[in-house]
mmCIF file of C-alpha atoms and ligand atoms in Angstrom:
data_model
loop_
_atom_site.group_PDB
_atom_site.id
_atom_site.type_symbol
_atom_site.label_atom_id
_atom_site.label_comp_id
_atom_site.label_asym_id
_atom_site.label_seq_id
_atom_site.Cartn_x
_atom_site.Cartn_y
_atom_site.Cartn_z
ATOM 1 C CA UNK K 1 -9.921 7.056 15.246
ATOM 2 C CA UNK K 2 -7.530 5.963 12.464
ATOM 3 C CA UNK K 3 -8.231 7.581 9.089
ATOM 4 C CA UNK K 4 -8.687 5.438 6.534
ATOM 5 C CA UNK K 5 -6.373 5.091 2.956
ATOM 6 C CA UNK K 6 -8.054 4.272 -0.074
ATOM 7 C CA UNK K 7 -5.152 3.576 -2.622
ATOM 8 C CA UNK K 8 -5.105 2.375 -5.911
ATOM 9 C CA UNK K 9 -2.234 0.460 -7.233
ATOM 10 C CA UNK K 10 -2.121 0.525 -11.014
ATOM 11 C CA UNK K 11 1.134 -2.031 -11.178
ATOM 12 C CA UNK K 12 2.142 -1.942 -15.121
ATOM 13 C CA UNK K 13 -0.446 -0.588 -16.733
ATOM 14 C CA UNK K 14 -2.085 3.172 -17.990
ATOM 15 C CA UNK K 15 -0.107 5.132 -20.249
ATOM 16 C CA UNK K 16 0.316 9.157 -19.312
ATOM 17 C CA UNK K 17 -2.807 10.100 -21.431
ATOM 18 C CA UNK K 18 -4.628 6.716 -20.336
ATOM 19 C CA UNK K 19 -3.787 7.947 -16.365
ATOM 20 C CA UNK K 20 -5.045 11.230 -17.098
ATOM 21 C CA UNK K 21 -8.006 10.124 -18.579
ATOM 22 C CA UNK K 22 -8.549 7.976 -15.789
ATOM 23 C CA UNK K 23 -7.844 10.234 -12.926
ATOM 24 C CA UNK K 24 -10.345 13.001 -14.622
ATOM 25 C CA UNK K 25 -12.824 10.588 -14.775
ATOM 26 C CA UNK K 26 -12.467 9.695 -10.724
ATOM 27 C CA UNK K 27 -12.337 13.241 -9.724
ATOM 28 C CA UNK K 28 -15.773 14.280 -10.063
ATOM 29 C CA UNK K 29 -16.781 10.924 -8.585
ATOM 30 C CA UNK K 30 -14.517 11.132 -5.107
ATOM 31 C CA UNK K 31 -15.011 14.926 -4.974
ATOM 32 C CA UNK K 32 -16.258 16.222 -1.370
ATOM 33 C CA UNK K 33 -15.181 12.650 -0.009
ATOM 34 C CA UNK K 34 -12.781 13.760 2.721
ATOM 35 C CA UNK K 35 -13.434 11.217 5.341
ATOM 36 C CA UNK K 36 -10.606 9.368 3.720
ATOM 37 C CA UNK K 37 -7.381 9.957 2.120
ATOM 38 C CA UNK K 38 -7.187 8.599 -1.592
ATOM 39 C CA UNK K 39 -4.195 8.055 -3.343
ATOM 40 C CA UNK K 40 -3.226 6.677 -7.272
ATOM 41 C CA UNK K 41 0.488 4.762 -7.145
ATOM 42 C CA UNK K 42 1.142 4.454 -10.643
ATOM 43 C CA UNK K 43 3.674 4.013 -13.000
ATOM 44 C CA UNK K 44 7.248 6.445 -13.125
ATOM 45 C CA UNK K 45 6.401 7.378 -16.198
ATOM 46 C CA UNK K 46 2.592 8.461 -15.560
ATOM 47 C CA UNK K 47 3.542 10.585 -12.263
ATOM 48 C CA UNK K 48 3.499 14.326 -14.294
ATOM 49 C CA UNK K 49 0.100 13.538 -16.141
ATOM 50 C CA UNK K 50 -1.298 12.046 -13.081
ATOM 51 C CA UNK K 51 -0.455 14.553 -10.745
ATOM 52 C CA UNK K 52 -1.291 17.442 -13.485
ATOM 53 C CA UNK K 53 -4.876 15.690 -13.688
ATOM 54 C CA UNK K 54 -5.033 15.388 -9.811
ATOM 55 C CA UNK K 55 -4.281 19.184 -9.191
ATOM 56 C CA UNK K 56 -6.525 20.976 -6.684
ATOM 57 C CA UNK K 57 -8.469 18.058 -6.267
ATOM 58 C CA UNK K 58 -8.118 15.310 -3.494
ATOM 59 C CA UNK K 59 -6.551 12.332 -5.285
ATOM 60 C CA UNK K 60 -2.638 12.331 -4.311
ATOM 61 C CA UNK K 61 -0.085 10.265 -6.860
ATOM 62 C CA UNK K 62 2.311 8.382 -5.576
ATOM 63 C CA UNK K 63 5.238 5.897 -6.855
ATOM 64 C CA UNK K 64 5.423 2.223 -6.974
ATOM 65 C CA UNK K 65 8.694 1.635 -5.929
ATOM 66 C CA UNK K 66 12.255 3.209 -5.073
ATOM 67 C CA UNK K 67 15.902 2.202 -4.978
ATOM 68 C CA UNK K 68 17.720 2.127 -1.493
ATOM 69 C CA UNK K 69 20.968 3.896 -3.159
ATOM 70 C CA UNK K 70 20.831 7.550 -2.836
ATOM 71 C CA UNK K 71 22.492 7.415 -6.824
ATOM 72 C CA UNK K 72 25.096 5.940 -8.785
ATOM 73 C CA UNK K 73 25.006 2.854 -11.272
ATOM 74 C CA UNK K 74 21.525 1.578 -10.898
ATOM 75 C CA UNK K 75 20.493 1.353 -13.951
ATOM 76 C CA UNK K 76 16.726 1.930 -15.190
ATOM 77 C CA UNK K 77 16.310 2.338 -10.757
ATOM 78 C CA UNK K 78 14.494 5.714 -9.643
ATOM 79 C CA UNK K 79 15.789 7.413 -6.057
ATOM 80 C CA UNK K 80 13.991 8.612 -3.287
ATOM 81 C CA UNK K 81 15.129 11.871 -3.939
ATOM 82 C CA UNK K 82 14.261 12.272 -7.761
ATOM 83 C CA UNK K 83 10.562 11.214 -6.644
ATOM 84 C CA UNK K 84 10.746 13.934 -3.677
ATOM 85 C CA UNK K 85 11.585 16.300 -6.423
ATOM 86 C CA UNK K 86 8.859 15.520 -8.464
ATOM 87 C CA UNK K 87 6.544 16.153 -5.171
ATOM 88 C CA UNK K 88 5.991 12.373 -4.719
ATOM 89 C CA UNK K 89 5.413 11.626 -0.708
ATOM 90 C CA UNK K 90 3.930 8.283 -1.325
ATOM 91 C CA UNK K 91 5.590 5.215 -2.550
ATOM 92 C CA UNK K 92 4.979 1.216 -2.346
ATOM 93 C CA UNK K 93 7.711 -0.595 -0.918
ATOM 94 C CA UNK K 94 7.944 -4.504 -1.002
ATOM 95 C CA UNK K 95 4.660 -5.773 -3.423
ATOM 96 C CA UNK K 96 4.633 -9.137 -3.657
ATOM 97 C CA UNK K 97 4.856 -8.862 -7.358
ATOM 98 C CA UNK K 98 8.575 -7.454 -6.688
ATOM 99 C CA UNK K 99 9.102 -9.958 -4.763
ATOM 100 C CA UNK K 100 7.636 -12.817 -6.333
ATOM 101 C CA UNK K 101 8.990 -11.816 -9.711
ATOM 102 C CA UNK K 102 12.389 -9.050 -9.113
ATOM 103 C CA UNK K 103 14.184 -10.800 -6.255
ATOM 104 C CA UNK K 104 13.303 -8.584 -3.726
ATOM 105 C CA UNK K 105 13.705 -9.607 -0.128
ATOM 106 C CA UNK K 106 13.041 -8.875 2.852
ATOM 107 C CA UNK K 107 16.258 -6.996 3.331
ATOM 108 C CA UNK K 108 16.058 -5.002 0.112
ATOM 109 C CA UNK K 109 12.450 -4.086 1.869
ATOM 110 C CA UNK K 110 14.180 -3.318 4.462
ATOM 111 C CA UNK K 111 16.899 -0.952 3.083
ATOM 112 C CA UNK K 112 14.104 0.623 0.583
ATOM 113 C CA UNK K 113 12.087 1.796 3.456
ATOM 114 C CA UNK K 114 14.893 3.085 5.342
ATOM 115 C CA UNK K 115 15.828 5.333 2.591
ATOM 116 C CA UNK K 116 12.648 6.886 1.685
ATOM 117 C CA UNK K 117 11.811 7.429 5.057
ATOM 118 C CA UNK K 118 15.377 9.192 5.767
ATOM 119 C CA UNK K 119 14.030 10.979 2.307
ATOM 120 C CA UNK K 120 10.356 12.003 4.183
ATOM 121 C CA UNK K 121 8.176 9.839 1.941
ATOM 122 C CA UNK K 122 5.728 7.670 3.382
ATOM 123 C CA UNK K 123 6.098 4.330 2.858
ATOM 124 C CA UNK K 124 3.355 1.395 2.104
ATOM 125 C CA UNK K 125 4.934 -1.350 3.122
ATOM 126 C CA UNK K 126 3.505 -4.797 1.425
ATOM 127 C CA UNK K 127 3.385 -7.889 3.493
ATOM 128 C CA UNK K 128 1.552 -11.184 3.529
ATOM 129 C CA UNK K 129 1.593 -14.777 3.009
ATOM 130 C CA UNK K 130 1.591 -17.217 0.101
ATOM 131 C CA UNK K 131 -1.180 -20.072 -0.214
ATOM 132 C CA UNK K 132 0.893 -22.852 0.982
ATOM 133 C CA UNK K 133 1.493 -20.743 4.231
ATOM 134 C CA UNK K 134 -1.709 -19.813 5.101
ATOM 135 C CA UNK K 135 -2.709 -23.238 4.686
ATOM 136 C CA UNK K 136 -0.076 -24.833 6.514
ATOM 137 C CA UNK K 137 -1.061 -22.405 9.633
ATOM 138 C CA UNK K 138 1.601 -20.610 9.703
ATOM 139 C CA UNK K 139 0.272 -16.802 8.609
ATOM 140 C CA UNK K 140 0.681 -15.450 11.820
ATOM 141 C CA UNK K 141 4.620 -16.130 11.958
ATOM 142 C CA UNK K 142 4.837 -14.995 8.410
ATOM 143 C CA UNK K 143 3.372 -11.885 8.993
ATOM 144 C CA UNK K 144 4.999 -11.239 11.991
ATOM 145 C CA UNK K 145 7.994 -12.275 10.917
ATOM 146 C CA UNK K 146 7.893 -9.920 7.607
ATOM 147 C CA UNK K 147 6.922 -6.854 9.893
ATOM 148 C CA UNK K 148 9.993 -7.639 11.905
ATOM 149 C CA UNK K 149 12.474 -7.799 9.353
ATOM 150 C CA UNK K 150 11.152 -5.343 6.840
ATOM 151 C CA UNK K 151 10.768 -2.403 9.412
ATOM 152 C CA UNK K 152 14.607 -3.110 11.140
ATOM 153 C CA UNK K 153 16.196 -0.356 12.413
ATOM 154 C CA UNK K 154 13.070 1.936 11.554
ATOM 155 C CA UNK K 155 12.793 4.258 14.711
ATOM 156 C CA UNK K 156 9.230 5.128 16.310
ATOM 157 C CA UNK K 157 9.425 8.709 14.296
ATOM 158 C CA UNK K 158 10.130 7.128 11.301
ATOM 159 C CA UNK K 159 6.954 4.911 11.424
ATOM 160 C CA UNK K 160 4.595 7.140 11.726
ATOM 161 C CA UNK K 161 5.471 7.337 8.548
ATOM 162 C CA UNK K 162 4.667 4.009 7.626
ATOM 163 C CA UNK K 163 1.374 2.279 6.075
ATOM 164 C CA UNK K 164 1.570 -1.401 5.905
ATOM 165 C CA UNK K 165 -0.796 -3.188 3.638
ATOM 166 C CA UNK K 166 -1.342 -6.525 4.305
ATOM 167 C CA UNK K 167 -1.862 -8.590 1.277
ATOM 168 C CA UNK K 168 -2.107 -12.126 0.963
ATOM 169 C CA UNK K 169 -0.377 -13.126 -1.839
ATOM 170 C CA UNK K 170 -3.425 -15.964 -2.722
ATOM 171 C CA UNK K 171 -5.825 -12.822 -3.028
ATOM 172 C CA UNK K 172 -4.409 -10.788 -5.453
ATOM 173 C CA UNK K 173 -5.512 -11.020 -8.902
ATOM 174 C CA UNK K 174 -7.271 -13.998 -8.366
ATOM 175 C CA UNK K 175 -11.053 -12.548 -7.232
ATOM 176 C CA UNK K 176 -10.381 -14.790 -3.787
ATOM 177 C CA UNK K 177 -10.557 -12.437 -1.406
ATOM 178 C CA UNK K 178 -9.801 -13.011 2.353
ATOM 179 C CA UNK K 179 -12.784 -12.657 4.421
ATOM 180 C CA UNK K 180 -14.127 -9.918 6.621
ATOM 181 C CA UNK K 181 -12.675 -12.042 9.465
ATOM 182 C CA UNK K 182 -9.407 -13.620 8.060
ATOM 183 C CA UNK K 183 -8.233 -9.990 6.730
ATOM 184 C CA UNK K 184 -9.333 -8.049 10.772
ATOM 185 C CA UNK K 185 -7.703 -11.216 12.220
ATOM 186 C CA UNK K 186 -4.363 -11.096 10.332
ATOM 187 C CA UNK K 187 -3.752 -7.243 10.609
ATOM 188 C CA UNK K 188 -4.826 -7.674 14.014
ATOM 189 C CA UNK K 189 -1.515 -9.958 14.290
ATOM 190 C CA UNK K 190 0.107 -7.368 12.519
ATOM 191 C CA UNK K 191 -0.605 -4.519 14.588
ATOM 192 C CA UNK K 192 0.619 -6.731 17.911
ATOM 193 C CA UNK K 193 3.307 -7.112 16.729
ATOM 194 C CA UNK K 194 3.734 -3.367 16.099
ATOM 195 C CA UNK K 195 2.968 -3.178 19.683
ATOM 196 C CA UNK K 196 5.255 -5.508 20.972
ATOM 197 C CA UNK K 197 8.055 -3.227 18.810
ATOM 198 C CA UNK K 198 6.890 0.185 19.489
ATOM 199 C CA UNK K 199 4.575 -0.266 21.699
ATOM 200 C CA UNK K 200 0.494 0.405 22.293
ATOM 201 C CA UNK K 201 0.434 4.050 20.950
ATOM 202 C CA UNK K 202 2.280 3.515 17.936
ATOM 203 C CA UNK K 203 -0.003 0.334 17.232
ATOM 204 C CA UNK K 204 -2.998 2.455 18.149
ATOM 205 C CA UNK K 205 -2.063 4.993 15.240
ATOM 206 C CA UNK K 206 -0.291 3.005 12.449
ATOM 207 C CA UNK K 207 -2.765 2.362 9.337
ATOM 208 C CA UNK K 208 -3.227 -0.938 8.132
ATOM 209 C CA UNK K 209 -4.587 -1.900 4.908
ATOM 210 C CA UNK K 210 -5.921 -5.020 3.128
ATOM 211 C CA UNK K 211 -5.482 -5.723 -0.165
ATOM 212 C CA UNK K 212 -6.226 -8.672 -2.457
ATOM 213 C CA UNK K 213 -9.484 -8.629 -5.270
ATOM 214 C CA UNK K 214 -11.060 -5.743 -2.670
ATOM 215 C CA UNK K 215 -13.916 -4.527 -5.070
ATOM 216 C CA UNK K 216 -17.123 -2.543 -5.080
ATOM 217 C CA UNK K 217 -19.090 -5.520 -3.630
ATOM 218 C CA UNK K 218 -16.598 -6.609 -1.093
ATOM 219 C CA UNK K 219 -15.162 -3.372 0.227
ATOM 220 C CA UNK K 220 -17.688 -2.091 2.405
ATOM 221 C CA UNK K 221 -17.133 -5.875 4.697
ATOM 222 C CA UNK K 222 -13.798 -5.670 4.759
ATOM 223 C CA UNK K 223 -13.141 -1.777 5.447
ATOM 224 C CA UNK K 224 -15.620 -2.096 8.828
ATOM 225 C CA UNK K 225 -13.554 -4.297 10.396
ATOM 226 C CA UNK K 226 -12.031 -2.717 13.410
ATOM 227 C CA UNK K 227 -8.345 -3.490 11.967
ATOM 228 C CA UNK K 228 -8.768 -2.793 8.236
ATOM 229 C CA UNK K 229 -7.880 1.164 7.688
ATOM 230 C CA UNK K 230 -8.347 1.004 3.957
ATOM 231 C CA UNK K 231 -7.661 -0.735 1.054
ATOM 232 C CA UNK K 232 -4.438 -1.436 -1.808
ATOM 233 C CA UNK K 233 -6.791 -1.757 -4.580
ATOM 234 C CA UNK K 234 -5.069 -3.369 -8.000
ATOM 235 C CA UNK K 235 -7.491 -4.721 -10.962
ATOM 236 C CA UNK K 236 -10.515 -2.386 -9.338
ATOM 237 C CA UNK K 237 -8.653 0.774 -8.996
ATOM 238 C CA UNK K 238 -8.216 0.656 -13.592
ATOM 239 C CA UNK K 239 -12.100 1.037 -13.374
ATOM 240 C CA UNK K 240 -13.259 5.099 -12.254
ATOM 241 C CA UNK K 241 -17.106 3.798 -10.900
ATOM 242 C CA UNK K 242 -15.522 0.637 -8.735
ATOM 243 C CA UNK K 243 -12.888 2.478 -7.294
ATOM 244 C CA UNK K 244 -15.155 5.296 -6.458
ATOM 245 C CA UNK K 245 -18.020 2.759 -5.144
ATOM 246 C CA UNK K 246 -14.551 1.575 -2.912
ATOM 247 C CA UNK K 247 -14.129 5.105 -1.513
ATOM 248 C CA UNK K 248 -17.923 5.777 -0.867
ATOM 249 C CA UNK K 249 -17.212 2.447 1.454
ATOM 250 C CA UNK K 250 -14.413 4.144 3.688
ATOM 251 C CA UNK K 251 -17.043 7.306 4.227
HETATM 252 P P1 13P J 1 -5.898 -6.866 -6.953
HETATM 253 O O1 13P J 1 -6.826 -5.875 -6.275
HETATM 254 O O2 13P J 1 -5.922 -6.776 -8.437
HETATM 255 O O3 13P J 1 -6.095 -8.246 -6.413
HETATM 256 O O4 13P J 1 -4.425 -6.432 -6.533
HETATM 257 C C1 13P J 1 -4.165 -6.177 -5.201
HETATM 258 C C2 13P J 1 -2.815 -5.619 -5.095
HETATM 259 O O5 13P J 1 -1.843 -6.279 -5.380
HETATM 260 C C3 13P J 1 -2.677 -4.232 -4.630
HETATM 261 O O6 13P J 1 -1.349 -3.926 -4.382
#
């Protein structure tokens, strides 16, 4: 039995008094709810208030992104080992937004994940298609293809270690959500082609998540497929009640 992730991805947005306001509101709400893990990735800048507002409850804060370099002249990039420091374990690698928007490719995905794993943070790897790909037919390849290339070189330790989230890049922020079926079926492709890297075990273990518009009235569909292990939750993870409703899914 895989346990499931619940993880909210606040992107640019929340100040460090807005993200403690926020996570004090969901605390109460999640509270008891152990049958998943939940998890805030949020802003550099918010980590201290967030984690501060998280203490001894069950809501972990992670990052939203890391450099590959272990330092030097990078500037306004954070390291793996400044967010270790700060008691960061988990951090988004490879959104599509970063990739869509900040050059990133699937090498820089690539060399991010390598270094935070050498750094013993656990990595959410991002991964799906764009519009014109799924409806050309072609999703499976993509996907495949981005698991491939992104997780190079990344030994069988090192990815247990590793969440991927698959995403399709139509879904997110746009309410379209892939269905029930489309989301099982495509992290179904996913996790063969885990196996066929690492083989059945580690695609037995390895969570995947969907993400893309997942909501309070869409979760509980998505998060019983066989293949879904929780959620990347953007616009629905700002609101306390919907991201809650979201974790009362995974129960
Ligand atoms: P939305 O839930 O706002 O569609 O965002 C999904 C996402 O990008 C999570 O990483």
């Amino acid at each position: 039995m895989r346990r499931k992730l619940i993880a909210g991805n606040w992107k640019m947005n929340m100040t460090p008094s807005q993200a403690k306001a926020l996570i004090e509101e969901v605390k109460p709400l999640v509270a008891g709810k152990d049958n998943c893990d939940i998890l805030f990735c949020v802003p550099f800048v918010d980590i201290f208030a967030a984690q501060e507002a998280a203490k001894g409850s069950n809501i972990k804060i992670g990052a939203e992104n890391v450099h590959f370099a272990e330092k030097g002249a990078y500037t306004g990039e954070i390291s793996a080992s400044m967010l270790t420091e700060c008691g960061v374990e988990y951090v988004i690698i490879g959104h599509s937004e970063r990739r869509q928007y900040f050059g990133e490719t699937d090498e820089t995905v690539n060399l991010r994940t390598k270094a935070a794993l050498a750094a013993g943070m656990k990595v959410i790897l991002c991964l799906g298609e764009v519009k014109d790909q799924r409806l050309s037919g072609i999703t499976d390849e993509v996907v495949a293809m981005q698991t491939k290339l992104d997780l190079k070189d990344v030994t069988e330790e090192q990815l247990k270690n590793v969440i991927i989230a698959y995403e399709p890049v139509w879904a997110i922020g746009t309410g379209l959500t892939a269905t029930p079926e489309q989301a099982d079926e495509t992290c179904g492709v996913i996790r063969n082609t885990i196996k066929a890297l690492y083989g059945e075990k580690a695609a037995d273990e390895i969570i995947i998540q969907y993400g893309g518009s997942m909501n309070a009235q869409n979760a509980k569909e998505l998060l019983a497929k066989e293949n879904v292990d929780g959620g990347l939750i953007g616009g629905a993870s700002l609101k306390a009640k919907d991201f809650s409703i979201i974790v009362d899914c995974a129960q």
